[in-house]
GROMACS .gro file of C-alpha atoms in nm:
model
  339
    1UNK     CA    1   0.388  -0.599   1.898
    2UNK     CA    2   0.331  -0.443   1.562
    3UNK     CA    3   0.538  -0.464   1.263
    4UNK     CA    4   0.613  -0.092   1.124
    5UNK     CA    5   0.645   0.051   0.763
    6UNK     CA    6   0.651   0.336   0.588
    7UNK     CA    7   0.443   0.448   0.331
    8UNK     CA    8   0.587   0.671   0.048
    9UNK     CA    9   0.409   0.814  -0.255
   10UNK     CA   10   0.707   0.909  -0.448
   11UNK     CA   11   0.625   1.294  -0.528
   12UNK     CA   12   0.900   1.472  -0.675
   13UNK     CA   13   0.885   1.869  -0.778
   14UNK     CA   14   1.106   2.112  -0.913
   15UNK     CA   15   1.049   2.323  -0.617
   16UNK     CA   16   1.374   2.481  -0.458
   17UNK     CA   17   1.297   2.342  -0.127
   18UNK     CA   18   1.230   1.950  -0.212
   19UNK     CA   19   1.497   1.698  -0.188
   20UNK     CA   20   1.349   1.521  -0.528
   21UNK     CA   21   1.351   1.717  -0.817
   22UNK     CA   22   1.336   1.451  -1.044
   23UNK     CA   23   1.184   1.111  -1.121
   24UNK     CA   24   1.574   0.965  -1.108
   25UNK     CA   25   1.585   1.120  -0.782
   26UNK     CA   26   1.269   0.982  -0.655
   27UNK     CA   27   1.378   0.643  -0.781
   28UNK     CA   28   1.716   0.621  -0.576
   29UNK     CA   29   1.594   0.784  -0.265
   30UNK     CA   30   1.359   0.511  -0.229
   31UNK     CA   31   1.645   0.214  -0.226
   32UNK     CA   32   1.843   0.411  -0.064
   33UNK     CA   33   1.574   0.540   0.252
   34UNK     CA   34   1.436   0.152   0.214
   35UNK     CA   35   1.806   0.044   0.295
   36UNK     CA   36   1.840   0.289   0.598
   37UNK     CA   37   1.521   0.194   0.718
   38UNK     CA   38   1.625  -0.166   0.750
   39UNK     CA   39   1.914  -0.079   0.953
   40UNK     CA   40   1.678   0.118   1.169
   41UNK     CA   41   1.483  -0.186   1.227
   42UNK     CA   42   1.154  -0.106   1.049
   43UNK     CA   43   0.952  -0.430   0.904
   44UNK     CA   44   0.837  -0.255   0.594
   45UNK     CA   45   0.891  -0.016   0.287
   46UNK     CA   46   0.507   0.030   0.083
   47UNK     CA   47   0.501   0.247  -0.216
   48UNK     CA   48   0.163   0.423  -0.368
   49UNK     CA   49   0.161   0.386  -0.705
   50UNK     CA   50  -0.022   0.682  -0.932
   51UNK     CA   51  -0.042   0.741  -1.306
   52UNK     CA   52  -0.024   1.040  -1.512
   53UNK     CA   53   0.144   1.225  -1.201
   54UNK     CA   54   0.460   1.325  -1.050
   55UNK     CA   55   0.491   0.998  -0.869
   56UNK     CA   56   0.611   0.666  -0.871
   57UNK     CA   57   0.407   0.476  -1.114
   58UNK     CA   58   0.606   0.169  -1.217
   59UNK     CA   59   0.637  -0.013  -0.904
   60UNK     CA   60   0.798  -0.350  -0.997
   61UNK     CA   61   1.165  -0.190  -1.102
   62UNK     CA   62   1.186  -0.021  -0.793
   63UNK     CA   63   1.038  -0.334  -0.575
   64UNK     CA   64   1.310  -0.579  -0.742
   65UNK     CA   65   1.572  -0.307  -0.670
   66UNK     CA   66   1.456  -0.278  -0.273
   67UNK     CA   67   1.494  -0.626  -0.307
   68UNK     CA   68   1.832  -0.646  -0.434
   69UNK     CA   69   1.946  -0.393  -0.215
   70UNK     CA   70   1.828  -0.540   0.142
   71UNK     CA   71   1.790  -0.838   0.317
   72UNK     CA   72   1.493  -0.900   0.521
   73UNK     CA   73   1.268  -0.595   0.526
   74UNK     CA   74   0.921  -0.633   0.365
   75UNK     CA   75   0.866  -0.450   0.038
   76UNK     CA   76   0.561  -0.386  -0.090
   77UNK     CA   77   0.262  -0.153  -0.235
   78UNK     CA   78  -0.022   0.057  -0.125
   79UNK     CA   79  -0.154   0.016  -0.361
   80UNK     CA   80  -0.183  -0.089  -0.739
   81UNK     CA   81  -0.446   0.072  -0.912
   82UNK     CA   82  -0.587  -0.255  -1.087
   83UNK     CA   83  -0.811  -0.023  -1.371
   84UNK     CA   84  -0.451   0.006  -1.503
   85UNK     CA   85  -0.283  -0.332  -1.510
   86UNK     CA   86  -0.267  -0.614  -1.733
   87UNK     CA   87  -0.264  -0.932  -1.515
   88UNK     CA   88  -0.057  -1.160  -1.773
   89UNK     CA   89   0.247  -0.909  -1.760
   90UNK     CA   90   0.143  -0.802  -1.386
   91UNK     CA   91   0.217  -1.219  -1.290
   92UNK     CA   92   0.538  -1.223  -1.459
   93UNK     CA   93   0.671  -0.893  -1.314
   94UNK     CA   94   0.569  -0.972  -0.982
   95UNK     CA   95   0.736  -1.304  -0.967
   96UNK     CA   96   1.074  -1.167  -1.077
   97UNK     CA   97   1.052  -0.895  -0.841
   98UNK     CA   98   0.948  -1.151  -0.578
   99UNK     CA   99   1.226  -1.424  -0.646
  100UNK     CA  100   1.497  -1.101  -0.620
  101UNK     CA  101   1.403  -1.027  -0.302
  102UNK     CA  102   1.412  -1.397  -0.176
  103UNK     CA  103   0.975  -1.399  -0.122
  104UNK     CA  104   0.961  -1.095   0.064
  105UNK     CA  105   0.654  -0.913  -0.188
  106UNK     CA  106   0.362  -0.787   0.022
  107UNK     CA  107   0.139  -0.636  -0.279
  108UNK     CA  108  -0.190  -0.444  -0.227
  109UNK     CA  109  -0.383  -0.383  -0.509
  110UNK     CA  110  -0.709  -0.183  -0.515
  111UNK     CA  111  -0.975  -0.032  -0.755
  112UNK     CA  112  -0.839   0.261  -0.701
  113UNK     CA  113  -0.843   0.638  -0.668
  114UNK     CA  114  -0.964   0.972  -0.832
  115UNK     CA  115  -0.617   1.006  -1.083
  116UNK     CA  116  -0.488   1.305  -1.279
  117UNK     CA  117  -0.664   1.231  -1.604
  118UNK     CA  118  -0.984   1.135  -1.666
  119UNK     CA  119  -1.076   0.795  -1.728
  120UNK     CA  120  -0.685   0.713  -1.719
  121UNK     CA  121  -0.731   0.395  -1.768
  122UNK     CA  122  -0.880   0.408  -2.131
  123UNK     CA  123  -0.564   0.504  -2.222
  124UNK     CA  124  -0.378   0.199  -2.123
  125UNK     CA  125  -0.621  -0.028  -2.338
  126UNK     CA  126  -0.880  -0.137  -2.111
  127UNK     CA  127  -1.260  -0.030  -2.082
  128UNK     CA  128  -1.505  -0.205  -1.842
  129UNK     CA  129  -1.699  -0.479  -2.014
  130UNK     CA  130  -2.080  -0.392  -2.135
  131UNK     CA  131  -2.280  -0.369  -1.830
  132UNK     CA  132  -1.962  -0.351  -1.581
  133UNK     CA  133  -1.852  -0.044  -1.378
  134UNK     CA  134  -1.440   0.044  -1.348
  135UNK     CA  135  -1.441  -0.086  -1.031
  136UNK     CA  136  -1.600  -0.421  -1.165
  137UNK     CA  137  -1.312  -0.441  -1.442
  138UNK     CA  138  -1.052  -0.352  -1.162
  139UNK     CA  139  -1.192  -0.665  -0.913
  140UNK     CA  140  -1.188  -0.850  -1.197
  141UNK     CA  141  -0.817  -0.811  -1.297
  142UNK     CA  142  -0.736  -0.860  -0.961
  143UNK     CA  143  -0.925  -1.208  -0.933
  144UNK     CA  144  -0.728  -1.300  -1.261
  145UNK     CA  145  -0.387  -1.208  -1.123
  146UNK     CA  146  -0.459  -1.432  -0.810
  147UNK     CA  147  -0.529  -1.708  -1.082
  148UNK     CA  148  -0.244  -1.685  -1.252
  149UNK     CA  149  -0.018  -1.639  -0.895
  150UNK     CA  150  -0.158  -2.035  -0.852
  151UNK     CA  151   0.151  -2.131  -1.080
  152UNK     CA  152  -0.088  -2.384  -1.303
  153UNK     CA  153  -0.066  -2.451  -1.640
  154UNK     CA  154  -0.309  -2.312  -1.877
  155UNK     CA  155  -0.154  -2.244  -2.236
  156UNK     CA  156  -0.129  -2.484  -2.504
  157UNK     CA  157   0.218  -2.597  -2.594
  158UNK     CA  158   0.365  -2.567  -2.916
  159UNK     CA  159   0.416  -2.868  -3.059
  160UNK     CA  160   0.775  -2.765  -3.251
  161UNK     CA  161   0.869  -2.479  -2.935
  162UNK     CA  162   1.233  -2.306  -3.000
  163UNK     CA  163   1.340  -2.435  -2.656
  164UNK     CA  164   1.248  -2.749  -2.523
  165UNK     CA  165   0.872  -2.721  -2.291
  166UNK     CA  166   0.806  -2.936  -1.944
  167UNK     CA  167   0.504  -3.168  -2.021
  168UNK     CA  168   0.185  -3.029  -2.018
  169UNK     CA  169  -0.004  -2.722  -2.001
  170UNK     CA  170   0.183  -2.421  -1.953
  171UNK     CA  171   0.207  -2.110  -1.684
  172UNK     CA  172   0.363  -1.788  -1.724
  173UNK     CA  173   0.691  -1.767  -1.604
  174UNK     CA  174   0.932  -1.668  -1.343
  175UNK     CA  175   0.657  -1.871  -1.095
  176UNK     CA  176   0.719  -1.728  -0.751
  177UNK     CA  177   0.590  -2.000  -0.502
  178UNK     CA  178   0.395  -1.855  -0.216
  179UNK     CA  179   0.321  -1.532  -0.331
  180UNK     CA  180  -0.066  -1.560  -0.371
  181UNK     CA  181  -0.070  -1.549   0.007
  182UNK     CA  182   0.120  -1.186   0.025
  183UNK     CA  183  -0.140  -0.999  -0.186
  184UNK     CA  184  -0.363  -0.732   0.012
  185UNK     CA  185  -0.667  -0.550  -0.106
  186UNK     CA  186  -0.701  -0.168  -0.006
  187UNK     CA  187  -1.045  -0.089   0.131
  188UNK     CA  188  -1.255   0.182   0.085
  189UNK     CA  189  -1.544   0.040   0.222
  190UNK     CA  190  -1.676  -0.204   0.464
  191UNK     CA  191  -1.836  -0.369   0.159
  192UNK     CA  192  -1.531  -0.462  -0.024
  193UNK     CA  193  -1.295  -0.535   0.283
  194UNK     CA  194  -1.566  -0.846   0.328
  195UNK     CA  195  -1.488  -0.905  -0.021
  196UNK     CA  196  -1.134  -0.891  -0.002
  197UNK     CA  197  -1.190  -1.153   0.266
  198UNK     CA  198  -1.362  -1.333   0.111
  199UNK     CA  199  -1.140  -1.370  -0.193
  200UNK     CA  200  -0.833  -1.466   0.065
  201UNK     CA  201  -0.681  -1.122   0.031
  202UNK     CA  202  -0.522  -0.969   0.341
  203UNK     CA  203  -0.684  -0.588   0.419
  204UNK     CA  204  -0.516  -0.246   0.394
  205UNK     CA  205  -0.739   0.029   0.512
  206UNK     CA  206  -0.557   0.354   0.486
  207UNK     CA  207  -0.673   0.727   0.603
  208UNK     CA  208  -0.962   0.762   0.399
  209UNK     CA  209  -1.275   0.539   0.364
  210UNK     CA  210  -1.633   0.570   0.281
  211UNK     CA  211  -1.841   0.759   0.567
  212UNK     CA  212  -2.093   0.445   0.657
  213UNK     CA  213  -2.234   0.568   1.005
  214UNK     CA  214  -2.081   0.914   1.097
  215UNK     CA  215  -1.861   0.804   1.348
  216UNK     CA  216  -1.519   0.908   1.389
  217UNK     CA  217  -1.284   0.786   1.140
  218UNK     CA  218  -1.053   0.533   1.366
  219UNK     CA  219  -1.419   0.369   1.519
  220UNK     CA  220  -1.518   0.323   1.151
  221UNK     CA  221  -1.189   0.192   1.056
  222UNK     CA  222  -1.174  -0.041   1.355
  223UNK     CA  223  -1.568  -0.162   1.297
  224UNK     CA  224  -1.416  -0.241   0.876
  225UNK     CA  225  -1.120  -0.447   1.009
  226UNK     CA  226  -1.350  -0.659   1.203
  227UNK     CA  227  -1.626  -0.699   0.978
  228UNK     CA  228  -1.373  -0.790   0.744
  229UNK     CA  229  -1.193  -1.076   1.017
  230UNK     CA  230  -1.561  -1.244   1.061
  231UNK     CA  231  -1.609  -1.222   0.662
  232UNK     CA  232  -1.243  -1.448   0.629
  233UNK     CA  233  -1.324  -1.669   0.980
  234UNK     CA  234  -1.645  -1.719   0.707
  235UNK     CA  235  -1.512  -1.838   0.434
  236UNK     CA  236  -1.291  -2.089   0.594
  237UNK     CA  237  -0.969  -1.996   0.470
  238UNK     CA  238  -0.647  -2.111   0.647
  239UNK     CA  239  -0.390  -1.896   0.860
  240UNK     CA  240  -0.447  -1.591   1.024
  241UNK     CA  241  -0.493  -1.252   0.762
  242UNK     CA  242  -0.246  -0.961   0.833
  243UNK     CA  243  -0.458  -0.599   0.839
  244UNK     CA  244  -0.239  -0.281   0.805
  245UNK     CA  245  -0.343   0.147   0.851
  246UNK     CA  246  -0.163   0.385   0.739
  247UNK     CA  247  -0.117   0.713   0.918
  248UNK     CA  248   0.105   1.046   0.948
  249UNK     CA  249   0.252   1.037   1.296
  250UNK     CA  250   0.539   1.266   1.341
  251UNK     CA  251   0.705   1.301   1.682
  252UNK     CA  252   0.812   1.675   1.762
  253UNK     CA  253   1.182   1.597   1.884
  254UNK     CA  254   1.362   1.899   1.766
  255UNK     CA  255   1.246   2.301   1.608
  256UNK     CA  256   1.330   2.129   1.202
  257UNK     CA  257   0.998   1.861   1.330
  258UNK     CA  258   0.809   2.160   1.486
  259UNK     CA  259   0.856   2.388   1.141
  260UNK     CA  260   0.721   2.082   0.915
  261UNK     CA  261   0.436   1.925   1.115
  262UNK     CA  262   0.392   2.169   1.434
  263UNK     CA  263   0.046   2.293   1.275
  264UNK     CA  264  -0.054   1.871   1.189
  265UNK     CA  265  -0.101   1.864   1.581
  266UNK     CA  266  -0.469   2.074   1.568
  267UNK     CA  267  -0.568   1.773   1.290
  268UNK     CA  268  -0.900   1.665   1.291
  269UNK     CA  269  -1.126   1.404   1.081
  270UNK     CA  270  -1.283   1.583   0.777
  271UNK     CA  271  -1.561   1.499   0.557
  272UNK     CA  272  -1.567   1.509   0.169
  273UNK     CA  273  -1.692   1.375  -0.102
  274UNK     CA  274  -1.514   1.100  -0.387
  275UNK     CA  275  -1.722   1.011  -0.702
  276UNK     CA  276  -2.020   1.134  -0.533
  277UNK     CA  277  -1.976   0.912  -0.233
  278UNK     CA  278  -1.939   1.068   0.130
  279UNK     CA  279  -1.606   1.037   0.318
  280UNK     CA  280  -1.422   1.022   0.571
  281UNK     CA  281  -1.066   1.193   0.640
  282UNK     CA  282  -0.876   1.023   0.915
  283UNK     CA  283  -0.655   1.326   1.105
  284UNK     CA  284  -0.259   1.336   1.128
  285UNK     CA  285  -0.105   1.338   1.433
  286UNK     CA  286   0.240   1.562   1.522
  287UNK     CA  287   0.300   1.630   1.935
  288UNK     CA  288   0.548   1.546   2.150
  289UNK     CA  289   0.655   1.184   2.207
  290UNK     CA  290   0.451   1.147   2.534
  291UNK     CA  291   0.135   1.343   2.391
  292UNK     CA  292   0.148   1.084   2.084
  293UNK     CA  293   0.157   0.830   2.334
  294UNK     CA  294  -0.165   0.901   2.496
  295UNK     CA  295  -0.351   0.972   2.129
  296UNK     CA  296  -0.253   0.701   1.926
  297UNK     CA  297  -0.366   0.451   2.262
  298UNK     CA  298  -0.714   0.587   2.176
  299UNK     CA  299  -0.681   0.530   1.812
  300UNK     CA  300  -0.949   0.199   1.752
  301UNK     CA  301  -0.796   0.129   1.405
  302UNK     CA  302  -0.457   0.130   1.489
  303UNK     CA  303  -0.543  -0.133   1.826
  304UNK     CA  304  -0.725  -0.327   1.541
  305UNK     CA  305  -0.441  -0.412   1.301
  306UNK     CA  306  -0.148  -0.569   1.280
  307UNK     CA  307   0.102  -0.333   1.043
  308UNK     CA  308   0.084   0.068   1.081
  309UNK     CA  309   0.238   0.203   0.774
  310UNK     CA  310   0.411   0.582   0.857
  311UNK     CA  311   0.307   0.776   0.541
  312UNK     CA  312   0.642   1.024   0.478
  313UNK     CA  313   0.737   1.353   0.292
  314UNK     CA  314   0.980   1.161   0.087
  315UNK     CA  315   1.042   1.529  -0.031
  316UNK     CA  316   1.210   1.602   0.237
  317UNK     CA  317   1.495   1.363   0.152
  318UNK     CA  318   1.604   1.043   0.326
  319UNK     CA  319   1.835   1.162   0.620
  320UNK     CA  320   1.458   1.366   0.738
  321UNK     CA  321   1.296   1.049   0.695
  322UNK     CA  322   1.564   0.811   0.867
  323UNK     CA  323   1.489   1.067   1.138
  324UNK     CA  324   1.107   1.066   1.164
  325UNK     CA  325   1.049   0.694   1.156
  326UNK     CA  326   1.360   0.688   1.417
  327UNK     CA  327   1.178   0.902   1.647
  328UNK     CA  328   0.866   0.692   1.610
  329UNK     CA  329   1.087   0.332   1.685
  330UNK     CA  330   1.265   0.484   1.990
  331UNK     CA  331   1.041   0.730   2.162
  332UNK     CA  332   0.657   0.607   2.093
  333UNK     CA  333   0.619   0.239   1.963
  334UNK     CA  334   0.825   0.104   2.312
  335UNK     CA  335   0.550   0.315   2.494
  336UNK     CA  336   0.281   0.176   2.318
  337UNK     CA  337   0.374  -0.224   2.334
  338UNK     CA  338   0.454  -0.178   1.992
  339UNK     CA  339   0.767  -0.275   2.004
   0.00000   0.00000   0.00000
């Protein structure tokens, strides 16, 4: 068994053909394909979160409206960019949008990706400390958010307050008990998935990673996941940690499925390069329901975790969408021991 998602990145265009035109439409589509996709029975709706871009980019509004709108599905992100956030604000948004949806947060934060603007970040108010890389400053915010998810007190109390104060130090508030344990770290790396484990983070590990040993993608994504399980069984934390992927699967039912994705079915791994590092592409996969079958069995990264999230064209509107994960529920997961 695997619990299922979907993964959308929000894109909207003024392009005849796409189903969001605008950020408003964007906005609603996701409630509204989050609410269908509970009724289909899928576990999870992730958003990406990018700045500067046609995209959602202010997640918590949208998570505490999933949340109002649904019941049981898990809502989360994939990911934060953590360059960008202030952890103080981060807490308090996160525990509102949290205690909406009655604890049902699963965020994943990350350093990052390449974004529309340079140095994006800068323009937010924050710069890496003197000797500290953007990645450094991003861990670092991260760690601090964690702190402050702890629900401790650590400001000093006014002594004449406008409203009357509990006794001692205080936290930020609303405190949303439990969350801590539902943040995730996304992974580029085998390096920092042992540090995400390390820091009691669960692990999302999406298409793309650093190319560590030239193997395929899926064997390098399966060798992370463990490295990372050891690196947790290490540090002795409690419980067991949840590991998602994310992929594009789309199952050709009908001639609409073979026009969109027809060509994703000759996919194959590809090799580039991200702030001068070498990486790795994981492929798509599009083919009939009983072709998908016998890939995705082979697929080492998928066996590995947990959670697949379904990365979607959200462009293509929400009754599309309702009908691509639908496909993947009925005709593939059963096949699979998925579901």
């Amino acid at each position: 068994m695997k619990k299922i998602g979907f993964l959308s990145f929000g894109h909207w265009s003024p392009a005849p053909w796409s189903a969001t035109r605008t950020a408003g439409d964007t906005l609603v589509q996701s409630i509204e394909l989050a609410a269908a996709a509970e009724e289909l029975g899928i576990d999870g709706a992730y958003f990406r979160v990018h700045h500067f871009a046609r995209q959602l980019g202010s997640p918590f509004p949208l998570l505490a409206a999933v949340g109002a709108r649904t019941k049981k599905i898990e809502i989360g992100t994939a990911v934060i960019d953590m360059r960008y956030e202030n952890p103080f604000y981060m807490a308090e948004d996160a525990g509102a949008a949290d205690l909406i949806s009655g604890g049902r947060l699963q965020l994943g934060l990350s350093r990052g990706s390449p974004e529309q603007v340079m140095d994006g970040w800068k323009h937010f108010g924050y710069r890496p400390a003197e000797g500290q890389s953007e990645a450094d400053m991003a861990r670092g915010h991260a760690l601090t958010f964690l702190k402050l998810l702890e629900g401790k007190g650590f400001a000093q109390p006014n002594p004449r307050p406008m409203f009357p104060n509990p006794p001692g130090l205080l936290r930020l508030e609303p405190h949303s008990e439990g969350l801590k344990r539902r943040i995730w770290w996304g992974a580029g790396s085998n390096a920092t998935a042992i540090w995400a484990a390390e820091q009691g983070m669960h692990l999302q590990s999406s298409t793309l990673k650093d190319d560590e040993n030239g193997k395929p993608f899926h064997v390098q994504q399966a060798e992370q996941i463990r490295a990372y399980r050891e690196a947790w069984k290490a540090a002795g934390h409690e419980g067991t940690p949840r590991v998602s992927v994310s992929r594009s699967i789309f199952a050709l039912m009908d001639d609409r499925d073979r026009d969109y994705f027809g060509q994703d079915g000759r996919s194959r791994d590809q090799i580039g390069f991200i702030d001068e590092t070498r990486s790795i592409f994981g492929r798509s996969y599009a083919a009939e329901p009983d072709v998908l079958v016998k890939q995705l069995a082979q697929d080492e990264g998928i066996a590995e975790a947990d959670t697949l999230l379904l990365t979607i064209p959200n462009q293509l509107g929400v009754e599309y969408n309702v009908h691509a994960l639908g496909a993947i529920l009925t005709h593939v997961a059963p096949a699979l021991g998925w579901r």
